[in-house]
XYZ file of C-alpha atoms in Angstrom:
674
model
C 0.000 -0.009 0.000
C 2.758 2.461 0.974
C 4.579 1.868 -2.364
C 1.519 2.622 -4.203
C 0.826 5.798 -2.402
C 4.398 6.944 -2.911
C 4.256 6.061 -6.606
C 0.857 8.042 -6.902
C 2.167 10.925 -4.928
C -0.424 10.857 -2.192
C 1.370 12.236 0.774
C -1.409 12.302 3.373
C -2.259 8.673 2.838
C 1.488 7.624 2.611
C 2.181 9.532 5.998
C -0.856 7.883 7.687
C 0.181 4.492 6.319
C 3.798 4.934 7.593
C 2.525 5.965 10.947
C 0.250 2.939 11.323
C 3.024 0.641 10.340
C 5.477 2.163 12.789
C 3.061 1.580 15.566
C 3.034 -2.149 14.943
C 6.782 -3.067 14.758
C 8.858 0.043 13.602
C 12.264 -1.821 13.130
C 10.745 -4.569 11.117
C 8.733 -2.164 8.997
C 11.891 -0.051 8.282
C 13.863 -3.214 7.502
C 11.281 -4.260 5.100
C 11.169 -0.804 3.275
C 14.910 -0.944 3.142
C 15.061 -4.477 1.580
C 12.332 -3.645 -0.966
C 13.813 -0.218 -1.942
C 10.444 1.557 -1.213
C 12.040 4.821 -0.243
C 14.171 5.275 -3.368
C 13.293 8.422 -5.205
C 14.628 7.023 -8.476
C 11.591 4.685 -8.464
C 9.259 7.454 -8.529
C 10.675 9.598 -11.269
C 12.950 11.269 -8.809
C 9.918 12.807 -7.084
C 11.016 12.858 -3.515
C 8.593 15.201 -1.685
C 6.365 12.485 -0.525
C 9.138 10.273 0.404
C 10.656 13.101 2.487
C 7.349 13.547 4.247
C 7.034 9.949 5.047
C 10.621 9.656 6.399
C 10.261 12.740 8.451
C 7.109 11.489 9.989
C 8.873 8.355 10.802
C 11.687 10.263 12.465
C 9.104 12.226 14.552
C 7.657 9.088 15.738
C 10.860 7.189 16.521
C 11.250 8.464 19.968
C 7.843 7.104 20.898
C 7.864 3.742 19.221
C 11.550 2.979 19.621
C 13.737 2.263 16.686
C 17.241 0.891 16.503
C 20.318 3.327 15.837
C 20.658 1.458 12.501
C 17.092 2.253 11.443
C 17.535 5.918 12.536
C 20.763 6.258 10.531
C 18.932 4.703 7.570
C 16.153 7.202 7.624
C 18.495 10.066 7.990
C 20.413 8.745 5.073
C 17.284 8.609 2.840
C 16.534 12.285 3.948
C 19.933 13.288 3.004
C 20.107 11.616 -0.505
C 16.679 13.024 -1.384
C 18.036 16.556 -1.164
C 19.623 15.664 -4.519
C 16.332 14.380 -5.986
C 15.054 17.532 -7.390
C 18.242 18.148 -9.377
C 18.173 14.589 -10.480
C 14.602 15.082 -11.681
C 15.666 18.109 -13.618
C 18.440 16.132 -15.141
C 16.242 13.302 -16.100
C 13.898 15.818 -17.881
C 16.865 17.218 -19.779
C 17.974 13.823 -20.779
C 14.441 13.221 -22.052
C 14.278 16.395 -24.137
C 17.788 15.412 -25.795
C 16.567 11.892 -26.500
C 13.327 13.184 -28.112
C 15.281 15.719 -30.334
C 17.841 12.976 -31.550
C 15.813 9.840 -31.037
C 16.390 8.166 -34.515
C 20.196 8.544 -34.348
C 20.790 8.421 -30.664
C 21.222 4.695 -29.781
C 23.644 3.775 -32.609
C 25.624 7.098 -32.289
C 26.217 6.466 -28.585
C 27.056 2.794 -29.236
C 29.829 4.025 -31.568
C 31.158 6.192 -28.610
C 30.964 3.307 -26.124
C 32.614 0.844 -28.506
C 35.491 3.228 -29.212
C 36.045 3.542 -25.320
C 36.143 -0.205 -24.982
C 38.362 -0.548 -28.048
C 41.074 1.815 -26.746
C 40.647 0.437 -23.142
C 41.929 3.516 -21.372
C 41.673 3.668 -17.559
C 39.511 6.145 -15.857
C 41.178 9.358 -14.780
C 39.632 10.699 -11.585
C 41.613 13.687 -11.791
C 39.980 15.006 -14.931
C 36.529 16.713 -15.137
C 33.542 14.630 -14.334
C 31.995 16.196 -17.395
C 34.593 14.298 -19.615
C 34.194 10.704 -20.491
C 37.900 10.279 -19.457
C 36.812 10.578 -15.832
C 34.759 7.425 -15.911
C 35.576 3.733 -16.330
C 34.337 1.883 -19.335
C 32.161 -0.165 -17.198
C 30.494 3.027 -15.906
C 30.204 4.263 -19.563
C 28.389 0.995 -20.543
C 26.128 1.346 -17.552
C 25.273 4.911 -18.698
C 24.427 3.644 -22.128
C 22.293 0.798 -20.591
C 20.388 3.332 -18.647
C 19.825 5.605 -21.745
C 18.621 2.561 -23.583
C 15.950 1.939 -20.894
C 14.906 5.544 -21.111
C 14.500 5.208 -25.015
C 12.491 2.089 -24.446
C 10.113 3.784 -21.874
C 9.620 6.767 -24.162
C 8.311 4.967 -27.195
C 10.210 1.931 -27.644
C 13.097 0.911 -29.803
C 12.730 0.203 -33.582
C 15.001 -1.302 -36.128
C 15.098 2.139 -37.996
C 17.098 3.530 -34.931
C 19.983 1.217 -36.082
C 20.230 2.715 -39.570
C 21.507 6.331 -38.857
C 24.240 7.862 -36.874
C 25.315 11.394 -36.370
C 28.387 11.865 -38.546
C 29.537 15.063 -36.541
C 29.987 12.887 -33.436
C 33.651 13.554 -33.339
C 33.178 17.451 -33.654
C 34.092 19.397 -30.553
C 30.884 21.356 -31.046
C 28.798 18.238 -31.059
C 29.385 17.216 -27.360
C 25.687 16.485 -26.684
C 26.436 12.718 -26.957
C 29.263 12.926 -24.439
C 26.955 15.031 -22.127
C 24.174 12.527 -22.472
C 26.413 9.623 -21.362
C 27.874 11.624 -18.544
C 24.442 12.718 -17.372
C 23.085 9.122 -17.507
C 26.065 7.963 -15.453
C 25.453 10.538 -12.872
C 21.812 9.209 -12.430
C 23.175 5.621 -12.354
C 25.575 6.608 -9.548
C 22.639 8.320 -7.735
C 20.587 5.078 -8.032
C 23.737 3.168 -6.957
C 23.956 5.374 -3.888
C 20.315 4.600 -3.071
C 21.234 0.780 -3.286
C 24.179 1.351 -1.019
C 22.214 2.819 1.856
C 19.360 0.466 1.264
C 21.390 -2.877 1.146
C 24.847 -2.181 2.502
C 26.144 -0.662 5.860
C 26.534 2.803 4.218
C 25.177 6.281 5.191
C 24.443 9.437 3.420
C 25.650 12.596 5.085
C 24.684 16.211 4.091
C 27.258 18.908 4.379
C 25.936 22.140 2.712
C 25.050 21.386 -0.799
C 27.201 18.167 -0.668
C 25.929 14.636 -0.060
C 28.726 12.113 0.866
C 28.172 8.365 0.850
C 30.308 6.582 3.288
C 30.627 3.257 5.065
C 29.414 3.165 8.637
C 32.615 1.392 9.500
C 35.703 2.343 7.402
C 36.668 -1.346 7.369
C 33.823 -2.094 5.147
C 34.919 0.180 2.334
C 38.524 -0.780 2.790
C 37.635 -4.492 2.444
C 35.583 -3.865 -0.618
C 38.255 -1.714 -2.272
C 41.097 -4.054 -1.310
C 39.011 -6.755 -3.037
C 38.778 -4.962 -6.311
C 42.415 -3.857 -6.173
C 43.498 -7.513 -5.496
C 41.424 -8.631 -8.547
C 42.981 -6.090 -10.862
C 46.603 -6.743 -9.540
C 46.249 -10.527 -9.709
C 44.938 -10.135 -13.388
C 48.097 -8.080 -14.216
C 50.436 -10.512 -12.375
C 49.003 -13.565 -14.058
C 49.254 -12.045 -17.534
C 53.066 -11.148 -16.729
C 53.451 -14.578 -15.495
C 52.136 -16.129 -18.762
C 54.365 -13.825 -20.801
C 57.421 -14.731 -18.766
C 56.672 -18.409 -18.917
C 56.493 -18.267 -22.663
C 59.759 -16.370 -22.790
C 61.492 -19.038 -20.686
C 60.469 -21.577 -23.215
C 61.654 -19.395 -26.125
C 58.194 -18.285 -27.196
C 56.777 -14.891 -27.571
C 53.084 -14.979 -26.836
C 51.417 -12.331 -28.939
C 48.378 -10.299 -28.069
C 45.380 -10.363 -30.491
C 46.114 -6.858 -31.542
C 49.774 -7.781 -32.473
C 48.444 -10.740 -34.551
C 45.844 -8.748 -36.318
C 48.334 -5.860 -37.126
C 50.606 -8.336 -38.810
C 47.696 -10.056 -40.648
C 46.258 -6.702 -41.617
C 49.589 -5.503 -43.123
C 49.899 -8.995 -44.955
C 46.522 -8.441 -46.714
C 43.686 -8.784 -44.295
C 42.915 -5.146 -44.626
C 41.959 -5.952 -48.300
C 38.861 -7.808 -46.907
C 37.399 -4.429 -45.727
C 35.759 -2.816 -48.702
C 33.661 0.298 -49.237
C 29.990 0.030 -49.922
C 28.496 3.166 -51.518
C 24.770 2.321 -51.184
C 22.588 3.281 -49.360
C 25.445 5.333 -47.847
C 29.184 5.120 -47.811
C 30.512 2.750 -45.191
C 33.078 0.101 -44.597
C 32.123 -3.557 -44.577
C 34.363 -6.408 -43.313
C 33.880 -9.799 -45.139
C 35.500 -12.631 -43.198
C 37.733 -14.445 -45.764
C 35.949 -17.100 -47.494
C 39.060 -19.369 -47.896
C 38.825 -21.949 -45.166
C 42.674 -21.997 -44.658
C 42.815 -18.326 -44.092
C 39.628 -18.195 -41.908
C 40.912 -21.017 -39.823
C 44.320 -19.256 -39.338
C 42.411 -16.196 -38.144
C 39.857 -17.856 -35.906
C 41.453 -21.064 -34.666
C 45.201 -20.770 -34.659
C 47.056 -20.966 -31.319
C 46.041 -18.994 -28.191
C 46.868 -15.233 -27.745
C 47.968 -13.627 -24.510
C 44.494 -12.213 -23.599
C 42.876 -15.535 -24.278
C 45.413 -17.512 -22.159
C 44.815 -14.957 -19.387
C 41.188 -15.263 -19.621
C 41.187 -19.142 -19.808
C 43.674 -19.380 -16.928
C 41.448 -16.912 -14.775
C 38.394 -19.019 -15.563
C 40.087 -22.070 -14.111
C 41.172 -20.212 -11.046
C 37.832 -18.472 -10.381
C 36.133 -21.770 -10.883
C 38.490 -23.679 -8.638
C 39.073 -26.033 -11.483
C 41.399 -28.924 -10.548
C 41.786 -30.534 -14.065
C 44.213 -30.157 -16.649
C 42.056 -29.008 -19.572
C 40.650 -25.671 -18.326
C 39.437 -24.936 -21.863
C 36.693 -27.577 -21.505
C 35.470 -26.154 -18.224
C 31.609 -25.811 -18.477
C 30.127 -22.376 -18.543
C 26.628 -23.472 -19.394
C 25.051 -27.004 -20.208
C 26.600 -26.750 -23.735
C 29.156 -23.847 -23.730
C 32.692 -24.249 -22.521
C 35.361 -21.631 -21.654
C 36.922 -22.218 -25.078
C 33.650 -21.570 -26.812
C 33.454 -18.182 -25.124
C 36.970 -17.483 -25.955
C 36.397 -18.179 -29.729
C 33.450 -15.808 -29.783
C 35.453 -12.998 -28.150
C 38.382 -13.618 -30.525
C 35.892 -13.233 -33.450
C 34.569 -9.879 -32.348
C 37.959 -8.496 -31.199
C 39.275 -9.330 -34.760
C 36.263 -7.559 -36.333
C 36.775 -4.514 -34.042
C 40.538 -4.277 -34.673
C 40.360 -4.839 -38.521
C 37.905 -1.954 -38.576
C 40.009 0.283 -36.387
C 43.067 -0.255 -38.527
C 41.261 0.374 -41.658
C 39.911 3.661 -40.361
C 43.637 4.660 -39.739
C 44.262 4.376 -43.558
C 41.987 7.354 -44.301
C 44.016 10.566 -43.900
C 41.067 13.031 -44.308
C 39.783 13.386 -40.751
C 36.260 14.359 -41.712
C 35.736 11.357 -44.080
C 37.375 8.975 -41.432
C 35.050 10.204 -38.538
C 32.087 9.782 -40.909
C 33.141 6.190 -41.712
C 33.653 5.422 -38.112
C 30.158 6.627 -37.276
C 28.678 4.584 -40.093
C 30.680 1.335 -39.978
C 31.925 0.659 -36.397
C 28.608 -0.934 -35.208
C 27.678 -3.935 -37.419
C 23.845 -4.294 -37.733
C 22.525 -7.682 -39.134
C 19.646 -9.843 -39.128
C 19.460 -12.939 -36.740
C 20.382 -15.290 -39.703
C 23.445 -13.265 -40.523
C 24.665 -13.095 -36.963
C 24.226 -16.826 -36.591
C 26.192 -17.492 -39.828
C 29.005 -15.223 -38.309
C 28.879 -17.153 -34.949
C 29.103 -20.484 -36.830
C 32.505 -19.597 -38.119
C 33.739 -20.439 -34.671
C 30.992 -22.733 -33.107
C 28.874 -25.704 -33.988
C 25.142 -24.740 -34.891
C 23.672 -25.637 -31.469
C 26.290 -23.705 -29.537
C 25.966 -20.788 -31.820
C 22.259 -20.626 -31.111
C 22.878 -20.883 -27.466
C 25.547 -18.018 -27.462
C 23.147 -15.967 -29.396
C 20.229 -16.685 -26.916
C 22.400 -15.849 -23.811
C 24.006 -12.638 -25.251
C 20.902 -11.153 -26.764
C 19.224 -8.032 -25.268
C 15.710 -8.316 -26.576
C 12.922 -5.862 -26.161
C 11.405 -8.142 -23.664
C 14.412 -8.325 -21.310
C 13.745 -6.367 -18.045
C 17.460 -6.284 -17.056
C 19.317 -3.988 -19.448
C 23.079 -4.085 -19.251
C 25.246 -3.886 -22.302
C 28.083 -5.902 -20.833
C 25.735 -8.824 -19.947
C 23.794 -8.893 -23.161
C 25.804 -7.101 -25.874
C 23.651 -8.182 -28.851
C 21.027 -5.413 -28.932
C 18.027 -6.767 -30.656
C 14.904 -5.018 -32.200
C 12.401 -6.869 -34.286
C 14.976 -9.324 -35.537
C 17.752 -6.885 -36.117
C 20.920 -6.911 -34.073
C 23.337 -3.962 -33.358
C 26.635 -5.185 -31.964
C 29.529 -3.144 -30.345
C 32.273 -5.671 -31.219
C 34.880 -4.185 -28.721
C 32.249 -4.551 -26.011
C 31.712 -8.192 -26.841
C 35.629 -8.860 -27.049
C 36.606 -7.165 -23.852
C 33.579 -7.836 -21.359
C 33.861 -10.798 -18.931
C 31.390 -12.834 -20.863
C 31.921 -15.971 -18.753
C 31.135 -14.231 -15.514
C 28.244 -12.367 -17.144
C 26.494 -15.248 -18.750
C 26.638 -17.102 -15.570
C 25.481 -14.168 -13.433
C 22.814 -12.821 -15.637
C 21.161 -16.288 -16.074
C 21.723 -17.266 -12.439
C 23.677 -20.351 -13.253
C 25.819 -20.228 -10.180
C 24.844 -19.074 -6.647
C 26.615 -18.854 -3.332
C 24.045 -21.424 -1.788
C 25.142 -24.238 -4.246
C 27.364 -25.742 -1.594
C 27.044 -29.559 -2.324
C 30.169 -30.664 -4.214
C 31.184 -27.094 -4.344
C 34.683 -26.865 -6.054
C 35.723 -23.881 -3.837
C 34.768 -25.683 -0.637
C 36.488 -28.902 -1.881
C 39.731 -26.980 -2.628
C 39.709 -25.316 0.936
C 39.114 -28.677 2.460
C 41.901 -30.253 0.675
C 44.307 -27.521 1.626
C 43.282 -27.933 5.278
C 43.980 -31.592 5.194
C 47.330 -31.085 3.547
C 48.171 -28.600 6.325
C 47.563 -31.381 8.900
C 44.056 -30.711 9.870
C 41.272 -33.225 10.550
C 38.572 -32.126 8.264
C 34.790 -32.916 8.002
C 32.578 -31.286 5.403
C 28.792 -30.833 4.845
C 27.962 -32.050 8.236
C 24.255 -32.271 9.262
C 23.357 -32.546 12.873
C 21.198 -31.103 15.593
C 22.896 -27.737 16.536
C 20.123 -26.026 18.146
C 18.071 -27.484 15.340
C 19.007 -29.546 12.293
C 21.612 -27.713 10.447
C 24.252 -28.247 7.932
C 27.803 -26.897 8.455
C 30.295 -26.615 5.588
C 33.563 -27.319 7.373
C 34.533 -28.460 10.739
C 38.300 -28.967 11.263
C 40.733 -29.464 14.092
C 44.502 -29.405 14.730
C 46.613 -28.757 17.825
C 43.804 -28.645 20.162
C 42.016 -26.039 18.426
C 38.649 -26.265 16.385
C 37.929 -24.148 13.307
C 34.413 -23.761 11.853
C 34.099 -22.293 8.388
C 30.952 -21.373 6.138
C 31.757 -21.151 2.440
C 30.055 -18.831 -0.045
C 30.918 -19.347 -3.681
C 29.747 -16.541 -5.975
C 31.470 -14.250 -8.780
C 33.086 -11.113 -7.803
C 30.454 -8.313 -7.674
C 30.526 -5.695 -10.275
C 27.885 -3.334 -9.052
C 26.236 -2.251 -5.890
C 23.292 -4.602 -6.486
C 25.673 -7.696 -6.833
C 27.644 -6.341 -3.782
C 24.509 -6.334 -1.788
C 23.860 -9.938 -2.727
C 27.289 -10.863 -1.600
C 26.647 -8.994 1.694
C 23.460 -10.773 2.249
C 25.205 -14.071 1.989
C 27.799 -13.002 4.498
C 24.957 -11.927 6.870
C 23.403 -15.489 6.620
C 26.902 -16.870 7.212
C 27.234 -14.738 10.298
C 24.004 -16.097 11.742
C 25.065 -19.678 10.947
C 28.399 -19.150 12.774
C 26.996 -17.313 15.707
C 24.641 -20.309 16.391
C 27.606 -22.871 15.917
C 29.974 -20.928 18.200
C 27.378 -20.522 21.018
C 26.511 -24.237 20.786
C 30.186 -25.405 20.928
C 30.742 -23.222 23.987
C 28.147 -24.996 26.077
C 29.161 -27.845 28.268
C 28.787 -31.310 26.612
C 28.236 -30.124 23.072
C 31.840 -30.538 21.950
C 31.792 -34.120 23.141
C 28.634 -34.640 20.978
C 30.408 -33.070 18.077
C 33.461 -35.229 18.414
C 31.223 -38.357 18.449
C 29.506 -37.388 15.366
C 32.716 -36.529 13.536
C 34.590 -39.637 14.727
C 37.297 -37.410 16.476
C 38.989 -38.951 19.438
C 40.440 -35.961 21.142
C 38.725 -34.292 23.950
C 37.195 -30.782 24.268
C 39.310 -27.601 23.404
C 39.438 -24.087 24.700
C 40.183 -22.403 21.480
C 37.258 -22.186 18.848
C 37.782 -20.224 15.641
C 35.217 -19.315 13.020
C 35.362 -17.722 9.592
C 33.568 -16.925 6.397
C 35.462 -18.175 3.277
C 34.392 -16.506 0.085
C 35.146 -17.219 -3.629
C 35.207 -13.508 -4.677
C 37.412 -10.952 -3.040
C 34.691 -8.364 -1.884
C 34.933 -7.902 1.900
C 38.221 -9.688 2.254
C 39.848 -8.547 5.516
C 36.431 -7.575 7.095
C 34.785 -9.151 10.111
C 30.936 -10.070 10.166
C 30.543 -9.799 13.906
C 33.121 -12.302 15.360
C 33.830 -13.968 12.138
C 36.563 -12.857 9.767
C 35.808 -12.881 6.031
C 38.646 -14.308 3.918
C 39.006 -15.115 0.222
C 39.447 -18.727 -0.728
C 42.524 -18.475 -2.889
C 44.257 -16.376 -0.336
C 43.312 -18.717 2.375
C 44.557 -21.746 0.526
C 47.769 -20.028 -0.342
C 48.414 -19.258 3.450
C 48.056 -22.954 4.111
C 50.207 -24.208 1.232
C 52.941 -21.771 0.708
C 52.812 -18.632 3.058
C 54.099 -16.686 0.049
C 52.542 -13.538 -1.442
C 53.773 -11.467 -4.418
C 54.184 -7.691 -3.726
C 52.858 -5.337 -6.205
C 56.355 -4.987 -7.791
C 56.415 -8.687 -8.563
C 58.891 -9.712 -5.772
C 57.818 -12.516 -3.273
C 57.509 -12.376 0.463
C 56.991 -15.219 2.951
C 54.676 -14.357 5.925
C 54.759 -17.589 7.950
C 56.254 -17.257 11.280
C 58.719 -20.100 10.511
C 59.926 -22.046 7.360
C 56.929 -24.413 7.682
C 53.280 -23.775 8.395
C 52.076 -23.532 12.042
C 48.700 -23.282 13.501
C 49.369 -19.688 14.698
C 49.945 -18.652 11.017
C 46.253 -19.322 10.366
C 45.147 -17.793 13.717
C 47.184 -14.628 12.877
C 45.577 -14.582 9.364
C 41.992 -14.911 10.781
C 42.679 -12.387 13.463
C 43.735 -9.788 10.951
C 47.380 -9.729 11.491
C 50.245 -10.598 9.201
C 49.355 -10.158 5.451
C 45.855 -8.735 6.140
C 47.025 -5.890 8.291
C 49.783 -4.963 5.815
C 47.178 -4.786 2.967
C 44.711 -2.638 5.028
C 47.521 -0.241 6.064
C 48.458 0.413 2.540
C 44.895 1.816 1.788
C 44.580 5.626 1.603
C 41.394 7.616 1.784
C 40.146 9.222 -1.387
C 36.997 11.023 -2.383
C 35.455 11.223 -5.882
C 32.523 13.373 -6.715
C 30.531 15.156 -9.274
C 27.717 17.713 -9.657
C 24.021 17.010 -10.084
C 22.651 20.411 -10.703
C 23.096 22.469 -7.571
C 24.225 19.490 -5.457
C 27.254 17.602 -5.218
C 27.391 13.771 -4.851
C 30.474 12.301 -3.247
C 31.693 8.750 -2.596
C 34.178 8.123 0.270
C 36.553 5.439 -0.701
C 40.229 4.230 -0.551
C 42.951 3.675 -2.942
C 46.337 1.897 -2.755
C 49.583 3.573 -3.371
C 51.517 0.614 -4.766
C 54.904 1.991 -3.675
C 53.555 2.429 -0.244
C 52.307 -1.148 -0.338
C 55.680 -2.405 -1.140
C 57.211 -0.437 1.615
C 54.837 -1.681 4.230
C 55.179 -5.266 3.255
C 59.060 -4.820 3.243
C 59.071 -3.272 6.624
C 56.734 -6.087 8.039
C 58.687 -8.936 6.533
C 62.141 -7.544 6.103
C 64.016 -10.887 6.128
C 61.685 -12.775 3.929
C 61.867 -10.657 0.786
C 62.906 -12.756 -2.240
C 63.495 -10.523 -5.308
C 63.004 -12.578 -8.396
C 65.389 -11.865 -11.326
């Protein structure tokens, strides 16, 4: 009822409903509104007047009905964030007017811009102006495009005719309307992300003048999230460097796809890109018809990006076999299948980009880019293209998984990069080639969740590492622990018991996905709270030992922890329970060696061999965890939405400072690799 009253802008009824709800069970009511996002202004066209009245009424009632400090902070945060809503509403209206005036050319022209950003792959520069695309990450730019696509769909729908035309003046410094549209859409997306953060994560919004800051209630939350993203990026770079180094040691130089295509282009591949004059001048790339040439392009060897992607897929999937390429992504598709699709579209993008460079006349070149960079084709044509690299049934499945149809509610270009309308498909080849399609296919189609713990490869890998380190390990134990419950891992060594809950999900790439990860952690915290309390009561340890077949007696030291597949929240504590990433956890048990950001190795065990205290230190936040956290420095990034400023309080890592801290903490263990 309240949602309906807010949506229909009925303040009197909404306030009355809120008051009645507060009188029943205020904390539960507020928690429910928070879970459902009922107080997000973005859900009501950024109209916040009624939301503000409802929240103010709740705050007035709060001393009389009694609400928790958490609920009070949440209501204050909603009130703070809604001070931006009038400006966000104005911005939305401005976007709508610009969409209306350029409707037929808008989506394809913007997709050209997005594709170019992915093709060049430049990192975001937070020191530049937020009004420039250089300020934003390519992922944020794709999100902005996705939001604009949803606006176009809301305001009359998408027709195939929209994929025929582009604005040829897109590169003109006087035609920055497309850049401003993307920037403004990204601002609204960040505003919506801020709403999700205060709704579903332990974050607050604070007003200071015309500035609203989004910050974690506990700095350790934001630190652990940023550390997870930094570790993910650093690991990707180090793995790629390691692959290249291993190749060089074997006398091989592993080429990138761009190096390969550049060589092929100079050898004649560029001749397969021709000019079509009708109905308008544009470039068309015909994949070579000769089977030998086609196979050379699409099936020969493995390039550095592909090897890194396949290697990462095996690591992220905790794959223990030798043939990672055949690791299943869906029922039919394998990692290798996805790599083939991405190579195909990377080649298409690179060949076009190199051909554009051959036109010295800037105006003509920019026109050709606008008209040619985004292939538009019928379903049959796209299937034929995919069948160059995949069998028929797999080509059909890839097309289904990657298609953003008119019926699809969830719009995200990186998850579904084949944008379809009435049987026509517009494709940004660089977006297809450079997105994490393995992760995105699995996530968008809910093919893997953190709750699938039976025969979970991550849990199995953790258990095996514990056994190798001398622990007695039992997994997936169901017994009466204040009710019939299943526990992922019980283990014991040196008169100490450890209880672990495992959560296996991909690394979150948005506040919405981050919220899902956090909800899994909350569930794990509750599970471990019950088990810890049960184990501390007299007689229960003996019952556990009998159930597990352990012959030793009760212990005084009981440790708990949450082991996650992704790196978000690594280093954080959910109540009494530390959150640790599985690969890092396994590495602690097996080697005690970590690579610094400069590539050198350090050992952080207390002694040359693993001891139980190494694990205790790690779980208690000492050793390598403390070193990583200390290397994080506060940073704020912000932008204007009309007369307000929206700021995000975060952290960054100075890589040189990180090396210094690790060297000081482990001075005698540094091993510099030649």
